Amino acid sequence: MSDTLDRLHAVLEQRREADPDSSYVAALHHRGLNKILEKVGEEATETLLAAKDAEHGDEAAQQALIAETADLWFHSLVMLSHLGLDHRMVLDELARRFGVSGHDEKAAREQQQQ
């Protein structure tokens, strides 16, 4: 999976500076962070709705959820790229959480925010 993310990261970085008329990613970057965030929100909503359909749905409903999740991840990666952040930072954060109780991790975050 990391190889796929690395390859996608390279393409996103390349297209970040491309002609907005010839690249969807470049067009998103050109329109700015608010447009990218709008797309992330839209894809998140579509993913939630697809998950509800997939809960008791058939294979097609499950595949629709996979497709919507891919769209959500893609647009999240565009958001990170726009902000100059690397997807590996997210993977590192997930790796850091291995072996840590979700309840303990959440409590630690809440303490840091105080």
Backbone as JSON Lines, residues from 0, in Angstrom:
{"i":0,"aa":"M","n":[0.83,-1.19,0.0],"ca":[0.0,0.0,0.0],"c":[0.87,1.25,0.0]}
{"i":1,"aa":"S","n":[1.95,1.23,0.76],"ca":[2.79,2.41,0.84],"c":[3.36,2.78,-0.53]}
{"i":2,"aa":"D","n":[3.67,1.77,-1.34],"ca":[4.17,2.04,-2.69],"c":[3.13,2.8,-3.5]}
{"i":3,"aa":"T","n":[1.88,2.4,-3.4],"ca":[0.81,3.09,-4.11],"c":[0.69,4.53,-3.62]}
{"i":4,"aa":"L","n":[0.75,4.73,-2.31],"ca":[0.68,6.09,-1.77],"c":[1.88,6.92,-2.21]}
{"i":5,"aa":"D","n":[3.07,6.32,-2.23],"ca":[4.26,7.05,-2.68],"c":[4.14,7.46,-4.14]}
{"i":6,"aa":"R","n":[3.63,6.55,-4.98],"ca":[3.45,6.87,-6.39],"c":[2.41,7.97,-6.57]}
{"i":7,"aa":"L","n":[1.32,7.86,-5.83],"ca":[0.27,8.88,-5.91],"c":[0.8,10.22,-5.42]}
{"i":8,"aa":"H","n":[1.57,10.21,-4.36],"ca":[2.17,11.45,-3.83],"c":[3.02,12.13,-4.91]}
{"i":9,"aa":"A","n":[3.82,11.36,-5.62],"ca":[4.67,11.92,-6.67],"c":[3.82,12.55,-7.78]}
{"i":10,"aa":"V","n":[2.75,11.88,-8.17],"ca":[1.87,12.43,-9.21],"c":[1.19,13.7,-8.72]}
{"i":11,"aa":"L","n":[0.72,13.68,-7.48],"ca":[0.06,14.87,-6.93],"c":[1.01,16.06,-6.88]}
{"i":12,"aa":"E","n":[2.24,15.82,-6.48],"ca":[3.22,16.9,-6.42],"c":[3.5,17.45,-7.82]}
{"i":13,"aa":"Q","n":[3.61,16.56,-8.79],"ca":[3.86,16.97,-10.17],"c":[2.7,17.8,-10.71]}
{"i":14,"aa":"R","n":[1.5,17.36,-10.46],"ca":[0.33,18.03,-11.01],"c":[-0.03,19.3,-10.25]}
{"i":15,"aa":"R","n":[0.53,19.46,-9.1],"ca":[0.27,20.67,-8.3],"c":[0.64,21.93,-9.08]}
{"i":16,"aa":"E","n":[1.67,21.83,-9.88],"ca":[2.14,22.97,-10.67],"c":[1.72,22.9,-12.14]}
{"i":17,"aa":"A","n":[0.88,21.93,-12.48],"ca":[0.46,21.76,-13.87],"c":[-0.57,22.81,-14.26]}
{"i":18,"aa":"D","n":[-0.91,22.8,-15.53],"ca":[-1.92,23.71,-16.07],"c":[-3.29,23.32,-15.54]}
{"i":19,"aa":"P","n":[-3.99,24.23,-14.87],"ca":[-5.31,23.92,-14.32],"c":[-6.33,23.48,-15.37]}
{"i":20,"aa":"D","n":[-6.1,23.86,-16.62],"ca":[-7.02,23.46,-17.68],"c":[-6.81,22.01,-18.11]}
{"i":21,"aa":"S","n":[-5.65,21.43,-17.77],"ca":[-5.35,20.08,-18.22],"c":[-5.28,19.07,-17.08]}
{"i":22,"aa":"S","n":[-5.4,19.52,-15.84],"ca":[-5.26,18.61,-14.71],"c":[-6.29,18.94,-13.62]}
{"i":23,"aa":"Y","n":[-7.04,17.93,-13.22],"ca":[-8.03,18.1,-12.16],"c":[-7.34,18.53,-10.87]}
{"i":24,"aa":"V","n":[-6.23,17.9,-10.53],"ca":[-5.5,18.23,-9.3],"c":[-5.0,19.67,-9.36]}
{"i":25,"aa":"A","n":[-4.44,20.06,-10.49],"ca":[-3.96,21.44,-10.64],"c":[-5.12,22.42,-10.5]}
{"i":26,"aa":"A","n":[-6.26,22.05,-11.05],"ca":[-7.44,22.93,-10.95],"c":[-7.87,23.09,-9.5]}
{"i":27,"aa":"L","n":[-7.82,22.01,-8.72],"ca":[-8.16,22.11,-7.3],"c":[-7.17,23.04,-6.58]}
{"i":28,"aa":"H","n":[-5.88,22.84,-6.82],"ca":[-4.87,23.69,-6.19],"c":[-5.07,25.15,-6.59]}
{"i":29,"aa":"H","n":[-5.37,25.37,-7.85],"ca":[-5.56,26.72,-8.37],"c":[-6.76,27.4,-7.7]}
{"i":30,"aa":"R","n":[-7.79,26.63,-7.4],"ca":[-9.0,27.19,-6.77],"c":[-8.81,27.4,-5.28]}
{"i":31,"aa":"G","n":[-7.79,26.78,-4.69],"ca":[-7.44,27.07,-3.31],"c":[-7.93,26.07,-2.29]}
{"i":32,"aa":"L","n":[-7.48,26.29,-1.06],"ca":[-7.76,25.38,0.04],"c":[-9.26,25.21,0.28]}
{"i":33,"aa":"N","n":[-10.02,26.28,0.24],"ca":[-11.45,26.15,0.53],"c":[-12.13,25.19,-0.44]}
{"i":34,"aa":"K","n":[-11.77,25.22,-1.72],"ca":[-12.37,24.3,-2.7],"c":[-11.94,22.87,-2.38]}
{"i":35,"aa":"I","n":[-10.68,22.69,-2.02],"ca":[-10.19,21.35,-1.68],"c":[-10.94,20.83,-0.45]}
{"i":36,"aa":"L","n":[-11.1,21.68,0.56],"ca":[-11.83,21.27,1.77],"c":[-13.29,20.94,1.45]}
{"i":37,"aa":"E","n":[-13.88,21.7,0.55],"ca":[-15.25,21.42,0.12],"c":[-15.33,20.02,-0.48]}
{"i":38,"aa":"K","n":[-14.35,19.67,-1.31],"ca":[-14.33,18.34,-1.92],"c":[-14.12,17.26,-0.88]}
{"i":39,"aa":"V","n":[-13.27,17.49,0.11],"ca":[-13.06,16.51,1.18],"c":[-14.37,16.29,1.93]}
{"i":40,"aa":"G","n":[-15.06,17.37,2.25],"ca":[-16.33,17.26,2.95],"c":[-17.37,16.54,2.12]}
{"i":41,"aa":"E","n":[-17.43,16.85,0.84],"ca":[-18.38,16.19,-0.07],"c":[-18.1,14.69,-0.12]}
{"i":42,"aa":"E","n":[-16.83,14.34,-0.26],"ca":[-16.47,12.92,-0.34],"c":[-16.71,12.21,0.99]}
{"i":43,"aa":"A","n":[-16.5,12.9,2.1],"ca":[-16.77,12.31,3.41],"c":[-18.26,11.98,3.53]}
{"i":44,"aa":"T","n":[-19.1,12.9,3.11],"ca":[-20.54,12.68,3.17],"c":[-20.94,11.51,2.28]}
{"i":45,"aa":"E","n":[-20.41,11.47,1.06],"ca":[-20.73,10.38,0.15],"c":[-20.25,9.04,0.7]}
{"i":46,"aa":"T","n":[-19.11,9.04,1.39],"ca":[-18.6,7.82,2.0],"c":[-19.52,7.34,3.12]}
{"i":47,"aa":"L","n":[-20.0,8.27,3.93],"ca":[-20.92,7.9,5.01],"c":[-22.21,7.31,4.45]}
{"i":48,"aa":"L","n":[-22.74,7.93,3.43],"ca":[-23.98,7.42,2.83],"c":[-23.76,6.04,2.2]}
{"i":49,"aa":"A","n":[-22.62,5.86,1.56],"ca":[-22.31,4.56,0.96],"c":[-22.13,3.49,2.03]}
{"i":50,"aa":"A","n":[-21.57,3.87,3.17],"ca":[-21.41,2.91,4.28],"c":[-22.76,2.45,4.79]}
{"i":51,"aa":"K","n":[-23.7,3.38,4.89],"ca":[-25.05,3.0,5.33],"c":[-25.67,2.02,4.33]}
{"i":52,"aa":"D","n":[-25.49,2.27,3.05],"ca":[-26.02,1.37,2.02],"c":[-25.32,0.01,2.06]}
{"i":53,"aa":"A","n":[-24.03,0.0,2.35],"ca":[-23.25,-1.23,2.34],"c":[-23.52,-2.12,3.55]}
{"i":54,"aa":"E","n":[-24.02,-1.52,4.62],"ca":[-24.23,-2.29,5.85],"c":[-25.11,-3.52,5.6]}
{"i":55,"aa":"H","n":[-26.15,-3.36,4.85],"ca":[-27.05,-4.48,4.55],"c":[-27.17,-4.68,3.04]}
{"i":56,"aa":"G","n":[-26.23,-4.12,2.31],"ca":[-26.32,-4.17,0.86],"c":[-25.59,-5.35,0.26]}
{"i":57,"aa":"D","n":[-25.62,-5.38,-1.04],"ca":[-24.98,-6.45,-1.79],"c":[-23.54,-6.06,-2.14]}
{"i":58,"aa":"E","n":[-22.92,-6.85,-2.98],"ca":[-21.54,-6.61,-3.38],"c":[-21.39,-5.26,-4.1]}
{"i":59,"aa":"A","n":[-22.37,-4.87,-4.87],"ca":[-22.32,-3.59,-5.57],"c":[-22.3,-2.43,-4.57]}
{"i":60,"aa":"A","n":[-23.08,-2.55,-3.5],"ca":[-23.09,-1.51,-2.47],"c":[-21.75,-1.45,-1.75]}
{"i":61,"aa":"Q","n":[-21.15,-2.61,-1.52],"ca":[-19.84,-2.64,-0.89],"c":[-18.78,-2.03,-1.8]}
{"i":62,"aa":"Q","n":[-18.86,-2.32,-3.1],"ca":[-17.91,-1.75,-4.05],"c":[-18.09,-0.24,-4.14]}
{"i":63,"aa":"A","n":[-19.32,0.24,-4.05],"ca":[-19.56,1.68,-4.06],"c":[-18.9,2.33,-2.85]}
{"i":64,"aa":"L","n":[-18.94,1.66,-1.7],"ca":[-18.26,2.18,-0.51],"c":[-16.76,2.23,-0.71]}
{"i":65,"aa":"I","n":[-16.2,1.22,-1.32],"ca":[-14.75,1.21,-1.61],"c":[-14.41,2.39,-2.53]}
{"i":66,"aa":"A","n":[-15.21,2.6,-3.55],"ca":[-14.95,3.7,-4.5],"c":[-15.05,5.05,-3.81]}
{"i":67,"aa":"E","n":[-16.05,5.22,-2.96],"ca":[-16.2,6.5,-2.25],"c":[-15.06,6.73,-1.26]}
{"i":68,"aa":"T","n":[-14.62,5.65,-0.6],"ca":[-13.5,5.77,0.33],"c":[-12.23,6.15,-0.43]}
{"i":69,"aa":"A","n":[-12.04,5.59,-1.61],"ca":[-10.9,5.96,-2.44],"c":[-10.95,7.44,-2.8]}
{"i":70,"aa":"D","n":[-12.14,7.94,-3.14],"ca":[-12.3,9.37,-3.45],"c":[-11.96,10.22,-2.23]}
{"i":71,"aa":"L","n":[-12.41,9.79,-1.06],"ca":[-12.13,10.53,0.17],"c":[-10.63,10.56,0.46]}
{"i":72,"aa":"W","n":[-9.99,9.41,0.36],"ca":[-8.54,9.36,0.6],"c":[-7.8,10.23,-0.41]}
{"i":73,"aa":"F","n":[-8.2,10.13,-1.69],"ca":[-7.55,10.92,-2.74],"c":[-7.63,12.41,-2.43]}
{"i":74,"aa":"H","n":[-8.82,12.89,-2.13],"ca":[-8.98,14.32,-1.87],"c":[-8.29,14.73,-0.56]}
{"i":75,"aa":"S","n":[-8.2,13.83,0.4],"ca":[-7.44,14.11,1.61],"c":[-5.95,14.25,1.29]}
{"i":76,"aa":"L","n":[-5.46,13.43,0.37],"ca":[-4.06,13.54,-0.04],"c":[-3.81,14.86,-0.8]}
{"i":77,"aa":"V","n":[-4.78,15.27,-1.61],"ca":[-4.65,16.57,-2.28],"c":[-4.59,17.68,-1.24]}
{"i":78,"aa":"M","n":[-5.42,17.59,-0.2],"ca":[-5.41,18.59,0.87],"c":[-4.04,18.65,1.55]}
{"i":79,"aa":"L","n":[-3.5,17.48,1.9],"ca":[-2.18,17.45,2.53],"c":[-1.13,18.07,1.61]}
{"i":80,"aa":"S","n":[-1.18,17.7,0.34],"ca":[-0.23,18.22,-0.64],"c":[-0.33,19.74,-0.73]}
{"i":81,"aa":"H","n":[-1.53,20.25,-0.76],"ca":[-1.75,21.69,-0.86],"c":[-1.12,22.43,0.32]}
{"i":82,"aa":"L","n":[-1.14,21.77,1.48],"ca":[-0.59,22.37,2.7],"c":[0.89,22.06,2.89]}
{"i":83,"aa":"G","n":[1.49,21.38,1.9],"ca":[2.92,21.07,1.98],"c":[3.23,19.95,2.96]}
{"i":84,"aa":"L","n":[2.23,19.12,3.25],"ca":[2.42,18.0,4.18],"c":[2.51,16.7,3.4]}
{"i":85,"aa":"D","n":[3.24,15.76,3.95],"ca":[3.5,14.49,3.29],"c":[2.62,13.41,3.91]}
{"i":86,"aa":"H","n":[2.08,12.54,3.09],"ca":[1.24,11.44,3.58],"c":[1.98,10.54,4.56]}
{"i":87,"aa":"R","n":[3.3,10.49,4.46],"ca":[4.08,9.64,5.37],"c":[3.96,10.14,6.81]}
{"i":88,"aa":"M","n":[3.68,11.41,6.98],"ca":[3.47,11.94,8.33],"c":[2.22,11.3,8.96]}
{"i":89,"aa":"V","n":[1.19,11.08,8.15],"ca":[-0.02,10.43,8.63],"c":[0.27,8.97,8.95]}
{"i":90,"aa":"L","n":[1.02,8.31,8.06],"ca":[1.38,6.91,8.3],"c":[2.23,6.79,9.56]}
{"i":91,"aa":"D","n":[3.14,7.73,9.77],"ca":[3.96,7.72,10.99],"c":[3.1,7.89,12.23]}
{"i":92,"aa":"E","n":[2.1,8.76,12.15],"ca":[1.2,8.97,13.29],"c":[0.4,7.7,13.58]}
{"i":93,"aa":"L","n":[-0.08,7.04,12.54],"ca":[-0.8,5.78,12.74],"c":[0.11,4.72,13.35]}
{"i":94,"aa":"A","n":[1.35,4.65,12.87],"ca":[2.31,3.68,13.42],"c":[2.6,3.98,14.88]}
{"i":95,"aa":"R","n":[2.69,5.25,15.23],"ca":[2.95,5.64,16.61],"c":[1.85,5.14,17.54]}
{"i":96,"aa":"R","n":[0.65,5.05,17.02],"ca":[-0.5,4.67,17.83],"c":[-0.63,3.16,18.04]}
{"i":97,"aa":"F","n":[0.13,2.36,17.29],"ca":[0.06,0.91,17.49],"c":[0.42,0.57,18.92]}
{"i":98,"aa":"G","n":[-0.35,-0.31,19.51],"ca":[-0.07,-0.75,20.87],"c":[-0.56,0.21,21.93]}
{"i":99,"aa":"V","n":[-1.2,1.3,21.52],"ca":[-1.74,2.27,22.47],"c":[-3.26,2.15,22.43]}
{"i":100,"aa":"S","n":[-3.85,2.01,23.59],"ca":[-5.3,1.94,23.67],"c":[-5.9,3.21,23.07]}
{"i":101,"aa":"G","n":[-6.96,3.04,22.3],"ca":[-7.65,4.19,21.72],"c":[-8.14,5.15,22.79]}
{"i":102,"aa":"H","n":[-8.59,4.6,23.91],"ca":[-9.06,5.45,25.01],"c":[-7.89,6.24,25.61]}
{"i":103,"aa":"D","n":[-6.75,5.57,25.78],"ca":[-5.57,6.24,26.33],"c":[-5.05,7.32,25.38]}
{"i":104,"aa":"E","n":[-5.05,7.0,24.09],"ca":[-4.56,7.96,23.09],"c":[-5.45,9.19,23.07]}
{"i":105,"aa":"K","n":[-6.76,9.0,23.13],"ca":[-7.7,10.14,23.13],"c":[-7.51,10.97,24.39]}
{"i":106,"aa":"A","n":[-7.34,10.33,25.54],"ca":[-7.14,11.06,26.8],"c":[-5.85,11.86,26.74]}
{"i":107,"aa":"A","n":[-4.81,11.31,26.14],"ca":[-3.54,12.05,26.03],"c":[-3.69,13.28,25.15]}
{"i":108,"aa":"R","n":[-4.45,13.14,24.06],"ca":[-4.68,14.3,23.18],"c":[-5.47,15.38,23.92]}
{"i":109,"aa":"E","n":[-6.46,14.97,24.69],"ca":[-7.27,15.93,25.43],"c":[-6.43,16.66,26.46]}
{"i":110,"aa":"Q","n":[-5.48,15.96,27.11],"ca":[-4.6,16.61,28.08],"c":[-3.69,17.61,27.41]}
{"i":111,"aa":"Q","n":[-3.2,17.29,26.2],"ca":[-2.32,18.2,25.47],"c":[-3.05,19.47,25.07]}
{"i":112,"aa":"Q","n":[-4.36,19.38,24.84],"ca":[-5.13,20.54,24.4],"c":[-5.47,21.48,25.55]}
{"i":113,"aa":"Q","n":[-5.32,21.02,26.78],"ca":[-5.66,21.85,27.94],"c":[-4.53,22.77,28.31]}
